[in-house]
Short mmCIF file of C-alpha atoms and ligand atoms in Angstrom, two decimals:
data_model
loop_
_atom_site.label_atom_id
_atom_site.label_comp_id
_atom_site.label_asym_id
_atom_site.label_seq_id
_atom_site.Cartn_x
_atom_site.Cartn_y
_atom_site.Cartn_z
CA MET A 1212 10.82 3.93 23.05
CA ILE A 1213 7.39 5.44 21.95
CA ARG A 1214 4.29 3.74 23.76
CA VAL A 1215 0.78 3.48 21.00
CA THR A 1216 -2.10 2.39 22.18
CA VAL A 1217 -4.56 1.36 19.67
CA ILE A 1218 -8.14 1.59 20.67
CA GLY A 1219 -10.51 -0.26 18.07
CA SER A 1220 -7.58 -2.89 17.43
CA GLY A 1221 -9.36 -5.52 15.66
CA GLY A 1222 -10.62 -3.75 12.66
CA GLN A 1223 -9.34 -3.13 9.13
CA LEU A 1224 -6.99 -0.07 9.49
CA GLY A 1225 -6.65 -0.81 13.68
CA SER A 1226 -5.07 -4.52 12.77
CA ASP A 1227 -2.83 -2.86 9.85
CA LEU A 1228 -1.45 -0.17 11.86
CA VAL A 1229 -0.86 -2.42 14.97
CA ALA A 1230 1.30 -4.52 12.35
CA ALA A 1231 2.97 -1.66 10.96
CA LEU A 1232 3.84 -0.54 14.28
CA ARG A 1233 5.11 -3.77 15.64
CA GLY A 1234 7.16 -4.35 12.00
CA THR A 1235 8.93 -0.97 13.10
CA GLU A 1236 11.88 -0.55 15.66
CA GLY A 1237 10.59 2.07 18.21
CA TYR A 1238 7.33 1.37 19.03
CA HIS A 1239 5.55 -0.70 22.04
CA VAL A 1240 2.28 -1.27 21.04
CA THR A 1241 -1.05 -2.17 23.33
CA ALA A 1242 -3.70 -3.23 21.18
CA PHE A 1243 -7.36 -3.24 22.50
CA THR A 1244 -9.60 -4.87 20.51
CA HIS A 1245 -14.14 -4.03 20.85
CA ASP A 1246 -13.82 -6.74 23.66
CA ASP A 1247 -11.12 -5.13 25.13
CA ILE A 1248 -12.66 -1.49 25.39
CA ASP A 1249 -15.60 0.13 24.47
CA VAL A 1250 -15.25 3.61 23.98
CA THR A 1251 -19.01 4.35 24.93
CA ASN A 1252 -17.53 3.50 28.42
CA PRO A 1253 -15.89 6.25 30.06
CA ASP A 1254 -14.18 4.30 32.85
CA SER A 1255 -13.02 1.21 31.16
CA VAL A 1256 -11.20 3.93 28.60
CA ARG A 1257 -10.07 5.73 31.44
CA THR A 1258 -8.70 2.21 33.31
CA ALA A 1259 -7.12 1.13 30.22
CA LEU A 1260 -5.25 4.09 29.67
CA GLN A 1261 -3.95 4.68 32.83
CA ASN A 1262 -2.09 1.33 32.90
CA ALA A 1263 -0.86 1.48 29.45
CA ARG A 1264 0.74 4.74 29.98
CA PRO A 1265 0.83 5.95 25.96
CA ASN A 1266 2.52 8.59 24.57
CA ILE A 1267 -0.08 8.32 21.58
CA VAL A 1268 -3.47 6.91 21.40
CA VAL A 1269 -4.96 6.14 17.86
CA ASN A 1270 -8.75 5.75 18.11
CA CYS A 1271 -9.68 3.20 15.29
CA ALA A 1272 -12.85 2.75 16.93
CA ALA A 1273 -16.16 3.64 15.01
CA PHE A 1274 -19.65 2.80 13.87
CA VAL A 1275 -18.75 2.53 10.08
CA ARG A 1276 -22.37 1.57 8.67
CA VAL A 1277 -23.21 4.59 6.98
CA ASP A 1278 -26.84 3.75 6.34
CA ASP A 1279 -27.71 2.32 9.44
CA CYS A 1280 -26.47 5.40 11.31
CA GLU A 1281 -29.12 6.92 9.65
CA ASP A 1282 -31.64 4.57 11.61
CA HIS A 1283 -29.61 4.88 14.82
CA PRO A 1284 -28.32 8.34 15.14
CA GLU A 1285 -28.17 7.84 18.56
CA THR A 1286 -25.78 4.76 18.24
CA ALA A 1287 -23.47 6.79 15.35
CA PHE A 1288 -23.17 9.77 18.10
CA LEU A 1289 -22.11 7.79 21.02
CA VAL A 1290 -19.80 5.77 19.54
CA ASN A 1291 -18.43 8.18 16.83
CA ALA A 1292 -18.46 11.27 19.08
CA VAL A 1293 -18.96 10.71 22.74
CA GLY A 1294 -16.83 7.91 22.57
CA ALA A 1295 -14.02 9.86 20.86
CA LEU A 1296 -14.39 12.32 23.76
CA TYR A 1297 -13.78 10.10 26.02
CA VAL A 1298 -10.56 9.00 24.63
CA ALA A 1299 -9.55 12.85 24.27
CA ARG A 1300 -10.22 13.30 27.83
CA GLY A 1301 -8.27 10.00 28.62
CA CYS A 1302 -5.46 11.59 26.49
CA ARG A 1303 -5.37 14.48 28.25
CA GLU A 1304 -4.89 12.92 31.60
CA SER A 1305 -1.80 10.64 30.28
CA ASN A 1306 -0.63 13.71 28.40
CA ALA A 1307 -0.78 11.34 25.19
CA LEU A 1308 -1.31 12.64 21.71
CA CYS A 1309 -4.74 11.59 20.65
CA VAL A 1310 -5.35 10.63 17.23
CA TYR A 1311 -8.74 10.05 15.54
CA ILE A 1312 -9.59 8.74 12.48
CA SER A 1313 -12.28 10.48 10.49
CA THR A 1314 -13.45 10.70 6.77
CA ASP A 1315 -14.23 12.08 3.46
CA TYR A 1316 -17.96 12.11 4.52
CA VAL A 1317 -17.53 15.62 6.58
CA PHE A 1318 -17.69 16.98 3.32
CA ASP A 1319 -20.56 17.60 0.81
CA GLY A 1320 -19.12 16.29 -2.29
CA GLN A 1321 -19.65 19.90 -4.11
CA LYS A 1322 -16.43 21.37 -4.93
CA GLY A 1323 -15.58 20.00 -8.14
CA ALA A 1324 -12.16 19.46 -7.00
CA PRO A 1325 -10.20 17.53 -4.58
CA TYR A 1326 -10.44 18.43 -0.82
CA THR A 1327 -7.55 19.83 0.95
CA GLU A 1328 -7.58 19.96 4.67
CA GLU A 1329 -8.27 23.91 4.75
CA ASP A 1330 -11.74 23.12 3.12
CA CYS A 1331 -15.17 23.86 4.88
CA PRO A 1332 -16.84 20.41 6.07
CA ARG A 1333 -20.64 19.63 5.67
CA PRO A 1334 -21.55 16.70 6.06
CA LEU A 1335 -24.50 15.15 4.26
CA ASN A 1336 -25.24 12.21 6.41
CA VAL A 1337 -25.73 11.11 10.14
CA TYR A 1338 -22.50 9.19 9.91
CA GLY A 1339 -20.56 12.05 8.40
CA ALA A 1340 -22.02 14.58 11.18
CA SER A 1341 -21.34 12.05 13.85
CA LYS A 1342 -17.50 11.74 12.78
CA LEU A 1343 -17.29 15.74 12.27
CA ALA A 1344 -18.78 16.05 16.18
CA GLY A 1345 -16.18 13.70 16.85
CA GLU A 1346 -12.99 15.61 14.95
CA THR A 1347 -14.46 18.61 17.19
CA LEU A 1348 -14.66 17.02 20.37
CA VAL A 1349 -11.51 15.69 19.68
CA GLN A 1350 -9.74 19.03 19.08
CA GLN A 1351 -11.97 20.51 22.14
CA ALA A 1352 -10.63 18.17 24.44
CA CYS A 1353 -7.15 17.17 23.95
CA PRO A 1354 -4.45 20.04 23.99
CA ARG A 1355 -2.03 17.73 21.33
CA SER A 1356 -4.08 15.81 18.43
CA LEU A 1357 -4.28 14.74 15.30
CA VAL A 1358 -7.72 14.16 12.82
CA VAL A 1359 -6.80 11.77 10.07
CA ARG A 1360 -9.04 11.63 7.27
CA LEU A 1361 -9.49 8.09 5.02
CA ALA A 1362 -11.93 7.36 2.55
CA SER A 1363 -13.35 4.32 1.34
CA VAL A 1364 -11.40 1.47 3.15
CA PHE A 1365 -10.59 -1.91 2.10
CA GLY A 1366 -8.29 -4.04 3.48
CA SER A 1367 -7.48 -7.86 4.02
CA THR A 1368 -9.49 -8.07 7.54
CA GLY A 1369 -12.51 -6.50 6.30
CA ALA A 1370 -14.93 -4.32 8.82
CA ARG A 1371 -16.43 -7.43 10.29
CA SER A 1372 -19.88 -4.97 11.29
CA LYS A 1373 -19.92 -4.77 7.26
CA GLY A 1374 -19.47 -8.38 6.51
CA GLY A 1375 -16.16 -8.05 4.80
CA ASN A 1376 -15.33 -4.57 2.25
CA PHE A 1377 -16.59 -3.43 -1.21
CA VAL A 1378 -13.41 -5.69 -3.01
CA GLU A 1379 -14.34 -8.63 -1.57
CA ALA A 1380 -18.58 -8.13 -2.25
CA ILE A 1381 -17.51 -7.46 -5.54
CA ILE A 1382 -15.29 -10.89 -6.05
CA ALA A 1383 -18.28 -12.87 -4.14
CA LYS A 1384 -20.61 -11.59 -6.34
CA ALA A 1385 -18.52 -12.53 -9.48
CA GLN A 1386 -18.03 -16.03 -8.07
CA ARG A 1387 -21.80 -17.00 -7.73
CA ALA A 1388 -21.99 -15.38 -11.33
CA ASP A 1389 -24.83 -12.68 -9.60
CA PRO A 1390 -25.15 -9.68 -11.91
CA ILE A 1391 -23.46 -6.49 -10.11
CA ARG A 1392 -24.79 -3.19 -10.11
CA VAL A 1393 -22.74 -0.56 -8.88
CA VAL A 1394 -22.93 3.41 -8.94
CA ASP A 1395 -21.25 5.03 -11.34
CA ASP A 1396 -21.99 8.89 -10.19
CA ILE A 1397 -20.20 8.90 -6.83
CA ARG A 1398 -16.18 9.59 -6.84
CA MET A 1399 -14.19 9.28 -4.23
CA SER A 1400 -10.80 8.37 -3.53
CA PRO A 1401 -10.23 4.14 -2.26
CA THR A 1402 -7.64 3.75 0.66
CA TYR A 1403 -5.76 0.37 1.23
CA SER A 1404 -5.77 0.21 4.92
CA ARG A 1405 -2.17 -0.97 4.83
CA ASP A 1406 -1.14 2.22 3.13
CA ALA A 1407 -2.84 4.49 5.57
CA ALA A 1408 -1.05 2.30 8.35
CA SER A 1409 2.15 2.97 7.23
CA GLY A 1410 1.51 6.70 6.31
CA LEU A 1411 0.12 6.74 9.65
CA GLU A 1412 3.51 5.31 11.22
CA ALA A 1413 5.16 7.85 9.57
CA LEU A 1414 2.92 10.64 10.92
CA LEU A 1415 3.11 9.14 14.69
CA ARG A 1416 6.93 8.78 14.49
CA ARG A 1417 7.15 12.85 14.39
CA GLU A 1418 4.33 13.39 16.66
CA ILE A 1419 2.27 15.51 13.48
CA THR A 1420 -0.61 17.41 15.20
CA GLY A 1421 -4.08 19.12 13.24
CA VAL A 1422 -5.90 17.81 10.09
CA ILE A 1423 -3.99 15.28 7.37
CA HIS A 1424 -5.89 13.68 4.59
CA LEU A 1425 -4.48 10.06 3.75
CA THR A 1426 -5.78 7.79 1.10
CA ASN A 1427 -4.34 6.55 -1.88
CA SER A 1428 -3.74 9.15 -4.97
CA GLY A 1429 -6.45 9.76 -7.31
CA ALA A 1430 -10.18 9.12 -7.45
CA CYS A 1431 -12.52 6.94 -9.27
CA THR A 1432 -16.58 6.08 -9.40
CA TRP A 1433 -17.43 3.08 -7.46
CA TYR A 1434 -18.38 1.60 -11.04
CA GLU A 1435 -14.77 2.18 -11.86
CA PHE A 1436 -13.39 0.75 -8.91
CA ALA A 1437 -15.60 -2.34 -9.10
CA ARG A 1438 -14.18 -2.67 -12.75
CA ALA A 1439 -10.79 -2.50 -11.54
CA VAL A 1440 -11.22 -5.11 -9.29
CA LEU A 1441 -12.84 -7.81 -11.69
CA ASP A 1442 -10.01 -7.02 -14.30
CA TYR A 1443 -7.03 -7.32 -11.85
CA ALA A 1444 -8.29 -10.38 -10.29
CA GLY A 1445 -9.51 -12.03 -13.76
CA ALA A 1446 -13.20 -12.42 -13.07
CA LYS A 1447 -15.89 -12.43 -15.38
CA ALA A 1448 -19.36 -10.87 -14.57
CA THR A 1449 -21.96 -8.78 -15.81
CA LEU A 1450 -21.33 -5.06 -14.40
CA GLU A 1451 -24.23 -2.73 -14.66
CA ALA A 1452 -23.40 0.85 -14.04
CA VAL A 1453 -26.63 2.64 -12.25
CA SER A 1454 -27.10 6.17 -10.76
CA SER A 1455 -27.06 6.24 -7.50
CA HIS A 1456 -31.16 7.53 -7.22
CA GLN A 1457 -31.60 3.71 -8.25
CA ASP A 1458 -29.37 1.98 -5.75
CA GLY A 1459 -31.64 2.31 -2.53
CA ALA A 1460 -29.29 3.49 0.03
CA ARG A 1461 -30.81 5.21 2.94
CA ALA A 1462 -27.91 8.05 3.56
CA ARG A 1463 -27.35 10.63 1.00
CA ARG A 1464 -23.62 10.59 -0.23
CA PRO A 1465 -21.54 13.20 -1.50
CA LYS A 1466 -21.04 12.87 -5.13
CA ASP A 1467 -16.98 13.71 -5.33
CA SER A 1468 -15.48 13.53 -2.10
CA THR A 1469 -12.26 12.99 -3.77
CA LEU A 1470 -9.50 14.16 -1.21
CA GLY A 1471 -6.28 15.65 -1.88
CA SER A 1472 -3.46 16.87 0.82
CA ALA A 1473 -1.73 19.89 1.00
CA ARG A 1474 -0.44 19.01 4.34
CA LEU A 1475 1.50 15.73 3.23
CA LEU A 1476 3.39 17.88 0.56
CA ALA A 1477 4.20 20.48 3.42
CA LEU A 1478 5.52 18.04 5.28
CA HIS A 1479 7.58 15.94 3.31
CA VAL A 1480 5.29 12.95 3.89
CA ASP A 1481 5.04 11.06 1.03
CA ARG A 1482 1.30 10.45 -0.57
CA PRO A 1483 0.71 6.84 -0.77
CA ARG A 1484 0.94 5.25 -4.18
CA PRO A 1485 -1.80 5.64 -6.54
CA TRP A 1486 -5.28 3.48 -5.86
CA GLN A 1487 -4.33 1.36 -8.68
CA GLU A 1488 -1.26 0.07 -7.68
CA ALA A 1489 -2.76 -0.49 -3.88
CA LEU A 1490 -5.79 -2.34 -5.25
CA ARG A 1491 -3.28 -4.69 -7.52
CA ALA A 1492 -0.98 -5.06 -4.45
CA TYR A 1493 -3.71 -5.72 -2.08
CA LEU A 1494 -5.46 -8.46 -4.63
CA ILE A 1495 -1.83 -10.08 -4.41
CA GLU A 1496 -1.31 -10.05 -0.77
CA THR A 1497 -4.83 -11.70 -0.51
CA GLY A 1498 -3.97 -14.42 -3.19
CA ARG A 1499 -6.40 -13.37 -5.82
CA ALA A 1500 -4.47 -11.39 -8.65
CA ARG A 1501 -4.66 -12.82 -11.65
N1 LIG B 1813 -14.70 1.47 6.17
C1 LIG B 1813 -14.36 2.92 5.74
O1 LIG B 1813 -14.68 2.76 4.21
C2 LIG B 1813 -14.24 4.12 6.34
C3 LIG B 1813 -13.68 5.57 5.31
C4 LIG B 1813 -13.21 6.43 5.89
C5 LIG B 1813 -13.40 6.38 7.09
N2 LIG B 1813 -13.19 5.46 7.81
C6 LIG B 1813 -12.58 5.90 9.27
O2 LIG B 1813 -11.63 4.71 9.87
C7 LIG B 1813 -11.82 4.10 10.79
C8 LIG B 1813 -11.19 2.50 10.99
O3 LIG B 1813 -12.29 2.02 9.82
P1 LIG B 1813 -12.43 0.42 9.48
O4 LIG B 1813 -12.69 0.47 8.34
O5 LIG B 1813 -11.00 -0.12 9.83
O6 LIG B 1813 -13.96 -0.17 10.24
P2 LIG B 1813 -13.77 -1.47 11.24
O7 LIG B 1813 -12.73 -2.51 10.25
O8 LIG B 1813 -15.28 -1.69 11.00
O9 LIG B 1813 -13.25 -1.11 12.41
C9 LIG B 1813 -13.71 -0.24 13.08
C10 LIG B 1813 -13.48 -1.17 14.88
O10 LIG B 1813 -14.43 -0.60 15.87
C11 LIG B 1813 -15.01 -1.35 16.48
N3 LIG B 1813 -15.94 -0.96 17.53
C12 LIG B 1813 -17.40 -0.27 16.91
N4 LIG B 1813 -17.65 -0.19 18.36
C13 LIG B 1813 -16.34 0.04 19.25
C14 LIG B 1813 -16.64 0.62 20.23
N5 LIG B 1813 -18.24 1.17 21.18
N6 LIG B 1813 -15.87 0.56 21.12
C15 LIG B 1813 -14.64 -0.26 20.63
N7 LIG B 1813 -14.59 -0.56 19.57
C16 LIG B 1813 -15.54 -0.52 18.67
C17 LIG B 1813 -15.58 -2.50 15.84
O11 LIG B 1813 -15.54 -3.75 16.65
P3 LIG B 1813 -16.83 -4.53 16.43
O12 LIG B 1813 -16.63 -4.77 14.51
O13 LIG B 1813 -16.49 -5.96 16.89
O14 LIG B 1813 -17.99 -3.86 16.83
C18 LIG B 1813 -14.20 -2.49 14.66
O15 LIG B 1813 -13.17 -3.32 15.41
C19 LIG B 1813 -13.18 4.40 11.31
O16 LIG B 1813 -12.58 5.86 12.00
C20 LIG B 1813 -13.88 4.69 10.39
O17 LIG B 1813 -14.71 5.93 10.84
C21 LIG B 1813 -13.41 4.33 7.43
#
């Protein structure tokens, strides 16, 4: 039996990961929501990990509101970097593998091709910098670690702090008959949190270490993603493509943070399905597909 502790288990990825592990034989899962553990409190982290005696800890906790990170850099670094360090130290003391969930926003988006695990990060915003600092501190503090980079996550739990996720926001605007304006000059690789959770389970089973990119296959602009949401949900709406200069976001974002993965291939782990299939599955599973 592999004992896995999931921190941040109330979030989009955390809740799907707990469900995936509990639905797979061979795991004993301890789940900690934000109410159970605050990663910025080293005593609460240490005590929880000493009691759970995990073989693996997956830290899904994060301050994920990218624009708010610009206004509150101290909170971003406290949760995403210092909190990650406390978890990694707890893992070292428990001799556990420390898994840190990171982001495509560690890259600057200038490469012009999908980023692989070998590419050099250069974040453009505070959120990305705080997550890169988290990656570095985890790798320094814990002898066995895995950094898993996701991008543009959507899942049935929704990110509570963001009031849901992008897919839900588009459907809600369509239902209100609001005009919808979405940026068409930023490309990314969407990630269905359920697919990331099952990919992660495959990595945990083999106790893989290092850095891995784990998004759905393919890439699109946010406008193309919104178009697909409306089409697959059979929703009518006025959808306008805008440039990122017009959308008023406070944080700079990479123009093209498409993630590829050389390591999944090398490890013979299946890349998650294309994002279009994942989006359809999400809408079916949440009862909104046409
Ligand atoms: N969302 C995305 O588009 C995206 C993209 C790339 C990478 N990622 C990464 O993927 C991971 C999971 O993100 P997600 O989409 O699942 O986000 P999420 O739904 O917001 O989940 C994050 C969880 O962390 C909890 N949390 C926040 N501060 C905490 C603290 N100080 N101590 C303990 N728990 C805390 C939150 O609880 P409360 O809500 O109660 O505060 C929430 O349950 C994160 O590492 C994120 O950086 C996300």
